Structure formats: structure tokens, C-alpha cells
Tab-separated table of C-alpha atoms in Angstrom:
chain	number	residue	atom	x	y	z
A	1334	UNK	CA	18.820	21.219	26.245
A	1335	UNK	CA	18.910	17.954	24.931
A	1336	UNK	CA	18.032	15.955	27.877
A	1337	UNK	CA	13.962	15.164	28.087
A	1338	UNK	CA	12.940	17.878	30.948
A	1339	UNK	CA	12.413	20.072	27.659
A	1340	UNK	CA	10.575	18.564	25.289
A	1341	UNK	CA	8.924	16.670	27.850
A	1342	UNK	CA	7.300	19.150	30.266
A	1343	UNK	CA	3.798	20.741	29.798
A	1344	UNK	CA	2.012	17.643	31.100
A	1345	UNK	CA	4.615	14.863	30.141
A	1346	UNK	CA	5.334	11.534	31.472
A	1347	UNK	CA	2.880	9.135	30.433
A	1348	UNK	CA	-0.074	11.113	30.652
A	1349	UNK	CA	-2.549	10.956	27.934
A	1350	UNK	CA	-4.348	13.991	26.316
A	1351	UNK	CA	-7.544	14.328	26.439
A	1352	UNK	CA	-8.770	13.486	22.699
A	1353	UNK	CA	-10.749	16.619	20.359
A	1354	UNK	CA	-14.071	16.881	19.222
A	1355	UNK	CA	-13.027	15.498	15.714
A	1356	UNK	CA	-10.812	12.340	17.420
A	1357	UNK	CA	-13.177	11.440	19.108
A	1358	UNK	CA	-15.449	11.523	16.364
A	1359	UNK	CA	-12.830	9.797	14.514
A	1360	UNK	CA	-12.734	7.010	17.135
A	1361	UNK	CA	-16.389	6.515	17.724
A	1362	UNK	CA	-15.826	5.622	13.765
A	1363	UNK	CA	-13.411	3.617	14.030
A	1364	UNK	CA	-14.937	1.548	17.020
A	1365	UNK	CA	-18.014	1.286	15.191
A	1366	UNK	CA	-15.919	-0.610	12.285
A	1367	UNK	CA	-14.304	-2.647	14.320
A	1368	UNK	CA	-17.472	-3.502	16.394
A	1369	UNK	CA	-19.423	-4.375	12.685
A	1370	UNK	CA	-16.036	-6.087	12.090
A	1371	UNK	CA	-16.621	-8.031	14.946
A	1372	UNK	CA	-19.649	-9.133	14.512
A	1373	UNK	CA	-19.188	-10.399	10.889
A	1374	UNK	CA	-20.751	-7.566	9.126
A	1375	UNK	CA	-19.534	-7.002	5.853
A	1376	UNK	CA	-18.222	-3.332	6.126
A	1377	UNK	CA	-18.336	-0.669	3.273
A	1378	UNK	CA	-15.210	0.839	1.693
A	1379	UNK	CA	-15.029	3.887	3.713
A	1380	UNK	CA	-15.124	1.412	6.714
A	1381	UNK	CA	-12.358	-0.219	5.157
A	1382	UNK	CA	-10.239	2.885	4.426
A	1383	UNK	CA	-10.784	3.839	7.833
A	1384	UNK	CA	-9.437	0.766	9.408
A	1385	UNK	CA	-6.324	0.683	7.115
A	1386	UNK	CA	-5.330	4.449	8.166
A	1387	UNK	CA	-4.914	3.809	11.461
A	1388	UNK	CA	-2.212	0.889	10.979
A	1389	UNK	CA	0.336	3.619	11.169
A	1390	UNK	CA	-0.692	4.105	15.369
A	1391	UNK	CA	-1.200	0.693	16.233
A	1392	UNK	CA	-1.950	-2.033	13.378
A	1393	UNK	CA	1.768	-1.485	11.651
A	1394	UNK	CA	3.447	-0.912	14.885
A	1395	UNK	CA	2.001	-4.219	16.154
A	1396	UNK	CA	3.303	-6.299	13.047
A	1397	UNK	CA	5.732	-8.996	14.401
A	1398	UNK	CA	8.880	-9.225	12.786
A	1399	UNK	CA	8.200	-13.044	11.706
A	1400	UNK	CA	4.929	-11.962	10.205
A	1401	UNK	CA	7.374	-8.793	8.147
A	1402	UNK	CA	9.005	-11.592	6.772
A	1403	UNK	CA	6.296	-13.945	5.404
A	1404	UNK	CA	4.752	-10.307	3.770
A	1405	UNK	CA	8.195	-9.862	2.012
A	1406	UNK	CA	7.935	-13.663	1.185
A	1407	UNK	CA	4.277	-13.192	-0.720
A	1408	UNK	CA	5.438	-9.375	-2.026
A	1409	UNK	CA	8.576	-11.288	-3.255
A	1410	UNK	CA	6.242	-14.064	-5.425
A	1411	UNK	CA	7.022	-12.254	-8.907
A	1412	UNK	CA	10.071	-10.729	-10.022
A	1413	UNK	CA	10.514	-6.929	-10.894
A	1414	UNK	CA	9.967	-7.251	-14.921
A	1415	UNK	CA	11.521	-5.017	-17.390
A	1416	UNK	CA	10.336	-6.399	-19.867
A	1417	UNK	CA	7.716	-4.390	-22.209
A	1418	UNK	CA	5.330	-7.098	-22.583
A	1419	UNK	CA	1.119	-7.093	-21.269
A	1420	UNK	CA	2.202	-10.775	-20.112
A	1421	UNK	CA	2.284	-10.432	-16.518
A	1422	UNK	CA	3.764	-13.947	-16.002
A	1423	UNK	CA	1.071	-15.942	-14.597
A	1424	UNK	CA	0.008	-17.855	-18.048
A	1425	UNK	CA	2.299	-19.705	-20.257
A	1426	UNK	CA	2.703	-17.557	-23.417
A	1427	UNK	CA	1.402	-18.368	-26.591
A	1428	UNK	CA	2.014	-16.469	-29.871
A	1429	UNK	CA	-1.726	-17.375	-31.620
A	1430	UNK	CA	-3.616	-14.610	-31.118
A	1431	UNK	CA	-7.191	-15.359	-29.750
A	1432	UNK	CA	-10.430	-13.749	-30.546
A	1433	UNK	CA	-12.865	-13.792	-27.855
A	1434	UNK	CA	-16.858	-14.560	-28.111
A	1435	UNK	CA	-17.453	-15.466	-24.562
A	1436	UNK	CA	-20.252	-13.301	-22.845
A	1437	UNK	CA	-19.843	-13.853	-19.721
A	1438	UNK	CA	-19.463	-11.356	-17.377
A	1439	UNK	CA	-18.144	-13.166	-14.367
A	1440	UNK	CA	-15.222	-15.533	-14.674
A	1441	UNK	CA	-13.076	-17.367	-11.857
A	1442	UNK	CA	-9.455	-17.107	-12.604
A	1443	UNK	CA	-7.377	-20.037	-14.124
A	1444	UNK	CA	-4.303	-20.372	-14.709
A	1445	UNK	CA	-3.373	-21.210	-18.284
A	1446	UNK	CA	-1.214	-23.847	-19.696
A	1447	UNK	CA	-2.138	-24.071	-23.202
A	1448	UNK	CA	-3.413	-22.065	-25.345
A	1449	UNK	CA	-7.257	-21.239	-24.660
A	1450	UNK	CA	-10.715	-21.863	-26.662
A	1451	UNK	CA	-12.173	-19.014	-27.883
A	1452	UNK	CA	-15.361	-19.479	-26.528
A	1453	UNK	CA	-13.895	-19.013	-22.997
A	1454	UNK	CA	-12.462	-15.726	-23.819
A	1455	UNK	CA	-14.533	-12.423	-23.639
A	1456	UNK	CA	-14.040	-9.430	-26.395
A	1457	UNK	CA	-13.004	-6.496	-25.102
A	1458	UNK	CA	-16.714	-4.811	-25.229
A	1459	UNK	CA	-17.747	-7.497	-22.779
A	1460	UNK	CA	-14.526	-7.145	-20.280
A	1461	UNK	CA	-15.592	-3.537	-19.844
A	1462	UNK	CA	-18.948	-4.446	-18.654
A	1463	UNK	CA	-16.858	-6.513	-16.681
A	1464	UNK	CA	-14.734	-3.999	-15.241
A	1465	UNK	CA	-18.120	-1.170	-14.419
A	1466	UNK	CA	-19.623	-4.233	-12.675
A	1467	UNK	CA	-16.440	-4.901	-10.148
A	1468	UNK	CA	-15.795	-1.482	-10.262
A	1469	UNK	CA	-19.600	-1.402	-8.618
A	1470	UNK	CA	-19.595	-3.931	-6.389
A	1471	UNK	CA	-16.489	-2.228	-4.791
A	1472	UNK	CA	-18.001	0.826	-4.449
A	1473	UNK	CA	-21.090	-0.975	-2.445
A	1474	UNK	CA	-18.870	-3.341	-0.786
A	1475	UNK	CA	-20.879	-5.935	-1.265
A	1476	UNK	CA	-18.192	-8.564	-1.949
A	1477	UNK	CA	-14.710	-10.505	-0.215
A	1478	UNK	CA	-11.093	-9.287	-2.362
A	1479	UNK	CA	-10.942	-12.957	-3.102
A	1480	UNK	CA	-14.070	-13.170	-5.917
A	1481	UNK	CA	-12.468	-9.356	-6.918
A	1482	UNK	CA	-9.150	-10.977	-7.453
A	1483	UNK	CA	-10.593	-13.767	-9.393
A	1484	UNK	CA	-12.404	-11.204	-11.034
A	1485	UNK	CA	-9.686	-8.521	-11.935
A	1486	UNK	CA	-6.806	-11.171	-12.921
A	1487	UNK	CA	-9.423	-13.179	-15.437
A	1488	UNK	CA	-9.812	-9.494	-16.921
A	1489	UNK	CA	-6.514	-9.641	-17.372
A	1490	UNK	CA	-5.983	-13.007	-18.402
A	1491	UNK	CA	-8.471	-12.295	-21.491
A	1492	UNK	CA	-6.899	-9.417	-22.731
A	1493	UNK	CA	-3.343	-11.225	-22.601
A	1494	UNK	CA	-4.651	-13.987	-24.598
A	1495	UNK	CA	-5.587	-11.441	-27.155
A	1496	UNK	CA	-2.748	-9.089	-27.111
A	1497	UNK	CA	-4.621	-6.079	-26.518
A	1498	UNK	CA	-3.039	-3.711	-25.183
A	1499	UNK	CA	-4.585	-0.188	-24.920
A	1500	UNK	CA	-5.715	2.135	-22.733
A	1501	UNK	CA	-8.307	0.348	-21.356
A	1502	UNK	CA	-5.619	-2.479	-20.539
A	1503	UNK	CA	-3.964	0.400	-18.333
A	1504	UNK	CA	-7.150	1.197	-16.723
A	1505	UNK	CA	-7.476	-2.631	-15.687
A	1506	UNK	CA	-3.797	-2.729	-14.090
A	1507	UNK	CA	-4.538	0.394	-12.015
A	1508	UNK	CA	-7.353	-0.480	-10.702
A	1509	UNK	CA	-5.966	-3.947	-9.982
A	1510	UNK	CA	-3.110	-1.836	-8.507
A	1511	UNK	CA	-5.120	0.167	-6.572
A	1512	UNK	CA	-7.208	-2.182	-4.610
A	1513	UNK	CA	-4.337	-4.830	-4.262
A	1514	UNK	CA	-2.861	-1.725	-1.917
A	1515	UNK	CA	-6.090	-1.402	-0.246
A	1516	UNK	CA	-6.253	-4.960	0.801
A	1517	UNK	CA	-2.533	-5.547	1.756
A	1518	UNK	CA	-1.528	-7.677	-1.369
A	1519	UNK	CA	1.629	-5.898	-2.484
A	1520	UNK	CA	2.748	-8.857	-4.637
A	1521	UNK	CA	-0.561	-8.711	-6.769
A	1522	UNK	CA	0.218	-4.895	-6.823
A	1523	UNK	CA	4.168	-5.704	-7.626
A	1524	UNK	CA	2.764	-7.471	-11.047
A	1525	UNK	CA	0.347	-4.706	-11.758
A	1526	UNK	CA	2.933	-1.757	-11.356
A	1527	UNK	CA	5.694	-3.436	-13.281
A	1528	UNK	CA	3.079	-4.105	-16.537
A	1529	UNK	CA	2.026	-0.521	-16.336
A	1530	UNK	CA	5.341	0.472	-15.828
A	1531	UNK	CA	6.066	-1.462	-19.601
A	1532	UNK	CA	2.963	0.286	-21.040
A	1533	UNK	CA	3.254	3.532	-19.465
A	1534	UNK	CA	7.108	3.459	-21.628
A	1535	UNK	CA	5.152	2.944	-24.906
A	1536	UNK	CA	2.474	5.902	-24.197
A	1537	UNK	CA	-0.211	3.713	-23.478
A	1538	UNK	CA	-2.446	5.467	-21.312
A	1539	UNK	CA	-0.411	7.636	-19.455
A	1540	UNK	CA	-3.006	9.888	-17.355
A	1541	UNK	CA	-2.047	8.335	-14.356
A	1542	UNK	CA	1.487	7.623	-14.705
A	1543	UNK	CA	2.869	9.937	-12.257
A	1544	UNK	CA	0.820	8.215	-9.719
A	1545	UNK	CA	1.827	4.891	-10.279
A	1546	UNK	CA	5.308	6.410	-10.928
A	1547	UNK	CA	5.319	7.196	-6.787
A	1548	UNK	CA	4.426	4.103	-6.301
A	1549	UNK	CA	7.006	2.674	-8.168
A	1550	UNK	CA	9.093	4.584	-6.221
A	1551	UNK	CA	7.556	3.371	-2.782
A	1552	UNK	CA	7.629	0.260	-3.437
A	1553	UNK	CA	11.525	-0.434	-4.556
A	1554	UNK	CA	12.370	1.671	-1.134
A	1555	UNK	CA	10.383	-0.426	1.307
A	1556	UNK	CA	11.660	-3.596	-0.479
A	1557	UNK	CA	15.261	-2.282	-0.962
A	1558	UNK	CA	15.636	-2.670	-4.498
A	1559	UNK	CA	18.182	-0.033	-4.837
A	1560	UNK	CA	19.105	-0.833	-8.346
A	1561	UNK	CA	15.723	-0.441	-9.499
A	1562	UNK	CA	15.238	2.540	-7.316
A	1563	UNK	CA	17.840	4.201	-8.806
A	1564	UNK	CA	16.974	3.198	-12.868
A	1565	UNK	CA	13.283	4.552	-11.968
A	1566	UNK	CA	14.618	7.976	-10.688
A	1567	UNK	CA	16.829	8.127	-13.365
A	1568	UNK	CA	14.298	7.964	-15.847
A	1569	UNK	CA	12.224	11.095	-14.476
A	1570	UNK	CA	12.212	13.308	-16.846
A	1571	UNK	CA	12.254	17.407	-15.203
A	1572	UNK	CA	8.110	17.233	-15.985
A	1573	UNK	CA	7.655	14.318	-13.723
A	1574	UNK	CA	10.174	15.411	-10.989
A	1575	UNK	CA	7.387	18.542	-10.450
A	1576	UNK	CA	4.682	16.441	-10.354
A	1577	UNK	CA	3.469	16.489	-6.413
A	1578	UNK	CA	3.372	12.692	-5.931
A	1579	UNK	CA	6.756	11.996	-7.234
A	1580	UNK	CA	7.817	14.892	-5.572
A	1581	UNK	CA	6.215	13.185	-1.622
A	1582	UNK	CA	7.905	9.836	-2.794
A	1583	UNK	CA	10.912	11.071	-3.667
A	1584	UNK	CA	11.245	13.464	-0.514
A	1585	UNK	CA	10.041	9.964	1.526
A	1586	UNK	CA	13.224	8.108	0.024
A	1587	UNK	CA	15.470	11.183	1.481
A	1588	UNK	CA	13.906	10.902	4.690
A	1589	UNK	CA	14.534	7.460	4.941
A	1590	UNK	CA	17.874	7.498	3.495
A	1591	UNK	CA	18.730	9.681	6.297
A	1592	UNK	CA	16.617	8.245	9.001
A	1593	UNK	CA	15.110	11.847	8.989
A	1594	UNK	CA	12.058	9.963	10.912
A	1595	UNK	CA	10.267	13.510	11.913
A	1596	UNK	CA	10.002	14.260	8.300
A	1597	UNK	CA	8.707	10.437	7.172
A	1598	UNK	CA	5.945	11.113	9.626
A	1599	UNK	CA	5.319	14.555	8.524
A	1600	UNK	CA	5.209	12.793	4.802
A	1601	UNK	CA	2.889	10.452	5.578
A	1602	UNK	CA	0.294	12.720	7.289
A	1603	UNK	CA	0.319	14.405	3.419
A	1604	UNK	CA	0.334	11.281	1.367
A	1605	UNK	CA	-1.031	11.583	-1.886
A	1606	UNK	CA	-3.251	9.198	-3.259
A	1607	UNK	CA	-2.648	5.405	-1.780
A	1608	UNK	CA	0.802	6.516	-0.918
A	1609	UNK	CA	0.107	5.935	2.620
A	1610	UNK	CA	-0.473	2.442	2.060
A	1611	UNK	CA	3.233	1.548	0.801
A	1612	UNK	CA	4.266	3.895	3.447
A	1613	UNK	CA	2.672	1.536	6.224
A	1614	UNK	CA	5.119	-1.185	5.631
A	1615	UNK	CA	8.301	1.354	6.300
A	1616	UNK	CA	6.787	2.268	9.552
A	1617	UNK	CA	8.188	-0.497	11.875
A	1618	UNK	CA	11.733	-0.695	11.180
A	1619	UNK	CA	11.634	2.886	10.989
A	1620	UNK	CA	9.995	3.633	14.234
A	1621	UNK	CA	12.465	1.393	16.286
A	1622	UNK	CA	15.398	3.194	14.430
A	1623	UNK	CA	14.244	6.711	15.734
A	1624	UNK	CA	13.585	5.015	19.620
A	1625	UNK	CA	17.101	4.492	19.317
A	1626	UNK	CA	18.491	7.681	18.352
A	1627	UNK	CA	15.857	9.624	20.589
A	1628	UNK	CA	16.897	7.646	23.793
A	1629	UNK	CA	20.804	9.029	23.244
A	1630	UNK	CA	19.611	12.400	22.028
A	1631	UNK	CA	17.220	12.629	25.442
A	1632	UNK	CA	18.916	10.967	27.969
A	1633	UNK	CA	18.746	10.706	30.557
A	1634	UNK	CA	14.578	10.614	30.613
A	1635	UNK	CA	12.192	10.578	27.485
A	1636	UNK	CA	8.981	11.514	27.183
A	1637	UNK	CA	5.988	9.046	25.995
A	1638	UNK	CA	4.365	12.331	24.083
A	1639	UNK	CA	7.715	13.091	22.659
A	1640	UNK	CA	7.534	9.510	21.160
A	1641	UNK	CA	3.296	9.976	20.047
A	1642	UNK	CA	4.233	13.511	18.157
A	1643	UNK	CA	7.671	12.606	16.206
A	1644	UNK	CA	6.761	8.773	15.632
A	1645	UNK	CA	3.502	9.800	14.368
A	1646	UNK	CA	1.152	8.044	16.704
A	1647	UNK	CA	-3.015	8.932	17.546
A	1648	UNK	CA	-2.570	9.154	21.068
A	1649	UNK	CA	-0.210	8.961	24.139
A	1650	UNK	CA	-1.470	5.198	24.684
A	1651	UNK	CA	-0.528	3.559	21.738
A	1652	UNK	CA	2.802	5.507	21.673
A	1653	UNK	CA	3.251	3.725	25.554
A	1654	UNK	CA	1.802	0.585	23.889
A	1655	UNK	CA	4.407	0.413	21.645
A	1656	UNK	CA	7.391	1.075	23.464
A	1657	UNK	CA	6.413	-1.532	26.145
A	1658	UNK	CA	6.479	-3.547	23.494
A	1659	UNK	CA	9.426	-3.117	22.244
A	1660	UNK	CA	11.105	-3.400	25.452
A	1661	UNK	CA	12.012	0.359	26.209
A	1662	UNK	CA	11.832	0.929	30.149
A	1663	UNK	CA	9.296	3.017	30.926
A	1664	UNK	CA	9.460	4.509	34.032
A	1665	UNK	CA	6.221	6.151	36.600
A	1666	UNK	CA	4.852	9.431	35.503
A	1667	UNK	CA	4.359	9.831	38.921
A	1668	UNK	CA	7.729	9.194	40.205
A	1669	UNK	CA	8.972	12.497	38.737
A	1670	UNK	CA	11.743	10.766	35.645
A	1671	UNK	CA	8.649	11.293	33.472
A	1672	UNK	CA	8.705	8.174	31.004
A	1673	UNK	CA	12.093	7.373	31.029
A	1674	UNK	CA	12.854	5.056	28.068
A	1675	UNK	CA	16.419	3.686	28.794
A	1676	UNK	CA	16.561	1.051	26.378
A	1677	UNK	CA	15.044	-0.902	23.265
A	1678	UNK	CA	16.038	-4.242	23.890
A	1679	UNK	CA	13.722	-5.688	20.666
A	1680	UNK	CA	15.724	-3.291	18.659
A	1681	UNK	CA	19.418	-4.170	19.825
């Protein structure tokens, strides 16, 4: 029963489906992105979004191992902090406490070395004008992550400088949080979660804590950072433990503690929030995992639709994509073995 005439018959081999109404509608999207992409179009957040949920068919699955490693690298630029301090580490520290009068409602990021003049800093009533006006220019996508960035982290560098830390502070981090997730810059987001993590532990603004408490929780798994994986569960408290994002990222670290890889991809197709978006990174050491324990658990044949439904991939082509890629032997629909993957030699 477990050999792959089962699971593989009803069309199998290395046939592809023909796609529904709404995939299609789905691709004819996506193609249009990509073609506005293409053409050097800037393209509008729902473009964007678009674009970054299909990684997990054939963006993430098409990440080279090299180019895993110099992500870790940049995730790995600032250390998990403890500490419960609004310094985020960029700027040196300085105990004077500044009081802004600068009006200005854009301001490129600097790095601080000593302590700064006044009349560069902005109040706090200015820095939320600040905020609306990235907040709007994201929504049009009018501008590159680079001026947001420059934008965000300045908004962040004032209120350091000021020691302010309030609930409007919190609302700065998780944005800053948010759309360093959206644009692939988990090391920016590693700063943000661990300052709101601080903040969040002195009752600062704690609307959105269980959110940022999956992340948390994400984030340590796909960077295995058990030790902080395990102080961050231990701190739920039976309230948060309810709470349906913890409860998808903590049901995500059981499935990958048990390479239960038909339940991560279940997980991820009911990702709260930007949860999908931490999940991305666990995809391609996961996926060639589950090749390898589907090939003994099939033998002798597999089939390539097997692999699309329990590796969570669009469509019968990328899933054949993929394993050709990963050198799996795929053998001729046509010959009657169906798509017999013998081996993964990438994943040896």
C-alpha cells in the first residue's frame, strides 16, 4: 500500500492538471506583476504581496543553498537582545536626554556617534506626521524599501535620542517589523521584534503582542535558536497559548520538530497575519527532508502530484521543476513507472 501505484494513480506520472477558474485568474495576476515587474513599473502593494506568496511554489524552492547562507549572514547582523532598553543598538548611547524642535518630516538615516543637536531631532507630534506619511506612501506604493528604511529607522533614531518610549514607539517597531517581512529583511525585522519584545514585558502597547509573539516564535525556529525558543514559550502565559497565532506558530514548531512536513504545508496555507513570510525561509530544507522520506515510504515509483499536494506546490510543473532540480530521477509518464523519483542526490 505503500508503494506509489496508490497514491499515484488517477492521472499520475508527470501529468499536469488542468488549472481552475480562480488559478488561472490567480496566474493571469501574477503574470501581469511580473510582466509590470519586467518592464520597470513600480508595482503596488497588492502586486507585491502577490509576488511574495508564491515563493513557497517556486521563488523559495529555487533559493540556492549559498544564497541561504548569505540571508542567515544579513538576518544574523544583530544579536537577539534581552535587554529592556528602546536602544536598538545601531547608535552609540548617550544618557542626556534630547528635546527635539526639528520639523522636518523626511529625514535620511544616520548613524550616530555622539550625542545629537537638538535641532536635528523631531518631537514626537512631528514623527507621527512622519509615520501617517510613510504609512501613505506604502499604501500607494509610490516609493523603493530603501527611502522607507531610511525613513522608519530615523523615526526610530529620534525617539531613542529622547527616551520615549510609549505606545506610539510600539506602533513604530511593528510597522518597521511588518514591512521588513514584506521585503525580505529579516535582520531589520530581528531588531524590531527583540525591542518590542522589551516593551511588550513592561506593558507598553501590548494590542498586538500576540502577533509579534508568533513571530517571535517563527523566527528563533527558522534560525535555530533553541534556547531562545524555549525562554519565549516558556513565558506564555495560558491567555496567550489560546491566542490563534501563537497557537499556528507553535503547532508549526511541532511540525517541524517532527518533520511532520504534510502538516507544515497544511500550516502555511492558514497562516495568520505575515506568518507566511517567516514560514518561507523553512520551506527549502524542509521540502528536501520530506523528498527523502517519501522516496523510501513510496518506493519503488513516486508520483510528481504526490510531491505538488504534500510539499505544498501550485501546480504539477513546479513540483517536477523542483525535483529535477534537486537531482531526484524522474522517470517518463509515458513509460508506465509514473514519475519515479529514485534519488535526491542535492540532498545526500
Amino acid at each position: 500500500g505503500g508503494s506509489g501505484g496508490g497514491s499515484s494513480s488517477g492521472g499520475g506520472g508527470a501529468s499536469v492538471r488542468r488549472l481552475s477558474k480562480a488559478e488561472e485568474r490567480r496566474q493571469a495576476a501574477i503574470n501581469a506583476a511580473l510582466a509590470a515587474q519586467a518592464s520597470g513599473q513600480k508595482l503596488n502593494r497588492k502586486q507585491r504581496r502577490l509576488l511574495k506568496k508564491k515563493r513557497d511554489s517556486d521563488i523559495a524552492d529555487s533559493v540556492s543553498a549559498s544564497e541561504m547562507a548569505k540571508r542567515q549572514k544579513r538576518a544574523g547582523r544583530f544579536q537577539v537582545n534581552a535587554s529592556r532598553s528602546v536602544d536598538d543598538g545601531d547608535d552609540a548611547t548617550f544618557d542626556e536626554v534630547v528635546v527635539g524642535t526639528s520639523e522636518r518630516l523626511e529625514k535620511n538615516y544616520l548613524r550616530l556617534t555622539a550625542a545629537p543637536d537638538a535641532s536635528t531631532v523631531r518631537p514626537v507630534r512631528v514623527l507621527k506626521q512622519s509615520l501617517q506619511m510613510v504609512r501613505d506612501k506604502l499604501a500607494k506604493g509610490s516609493v523603493q524599501y530603501e527611502y522607507i528604511w531610511h525613513q522608519l529607522k530615523s523615526i526610530r533614531q529620534d525617539l531613542t535620542v529622547q527616551h520615549v518610549r510609549s505606545e506610539f514607539t510600539v506602533e513604530v517597531y511593528e510597522v518597521h517589523a511588518r514591512v521588513a517581512l514584506e521585503y525580505d529583511d529579516l535582520g531589520e525585522f530581528n531588531q524590531c521584534q527583540s525591542v518590542l519584545h522589551a516593551l511588550y514585558l513592561d506593558n507598553i502597547g501590548v494590542e498586538h503582542r500576540d502577533e509579534f509573539l508568533s513571530y517571535r516564535i517563527l523566527y528563533f525556529l527558522y534560525r535555530n535558536l533553541t534556547a531562545e525558543l524555549v525562554a519565549t514559550i516558556g513565558e506564555l502565559d495560558a491567555s496567550a497559548r489560546t491566542q490563534p497565532a501563537v497557537k499556528h506558530a507553535l503547532a508549526v514548531r511541532e511540525a517541524v520538530a517532527f518533520d511532520n512536513y504534510y502538516a507544515f504545508f497544511t500550516l502555511s496555507r492558514t497562516a495568520p497575519n505575515l506568518s507566511s513570510y517567516l514560514m518561507d525561509y523553512m520551506i527549502p530544507p524542509l521540502r528536501v527532508r520530506a523528498l527523502k522520506m517519501m522516496v523510501k515510504a513510496y518506493k519503488p515509483t513516486l508520483s510528481v502530484r504526490v510531491v505538488q499536494q504534500h510539499l505544498g506546490f501550485a501546480n504539477a510543473t513546479y513540483a517536477l521543476a523542483w525535483l529535477r532540480r534537486v537531482g531526484a530521477v524522474v522517470g517518463d509518464a509515458s513509460s508506465g513507472g509514473g514519475a519515479a523519483v529514485a534519488a535526491a542526490a542535492a540532498a545526500a
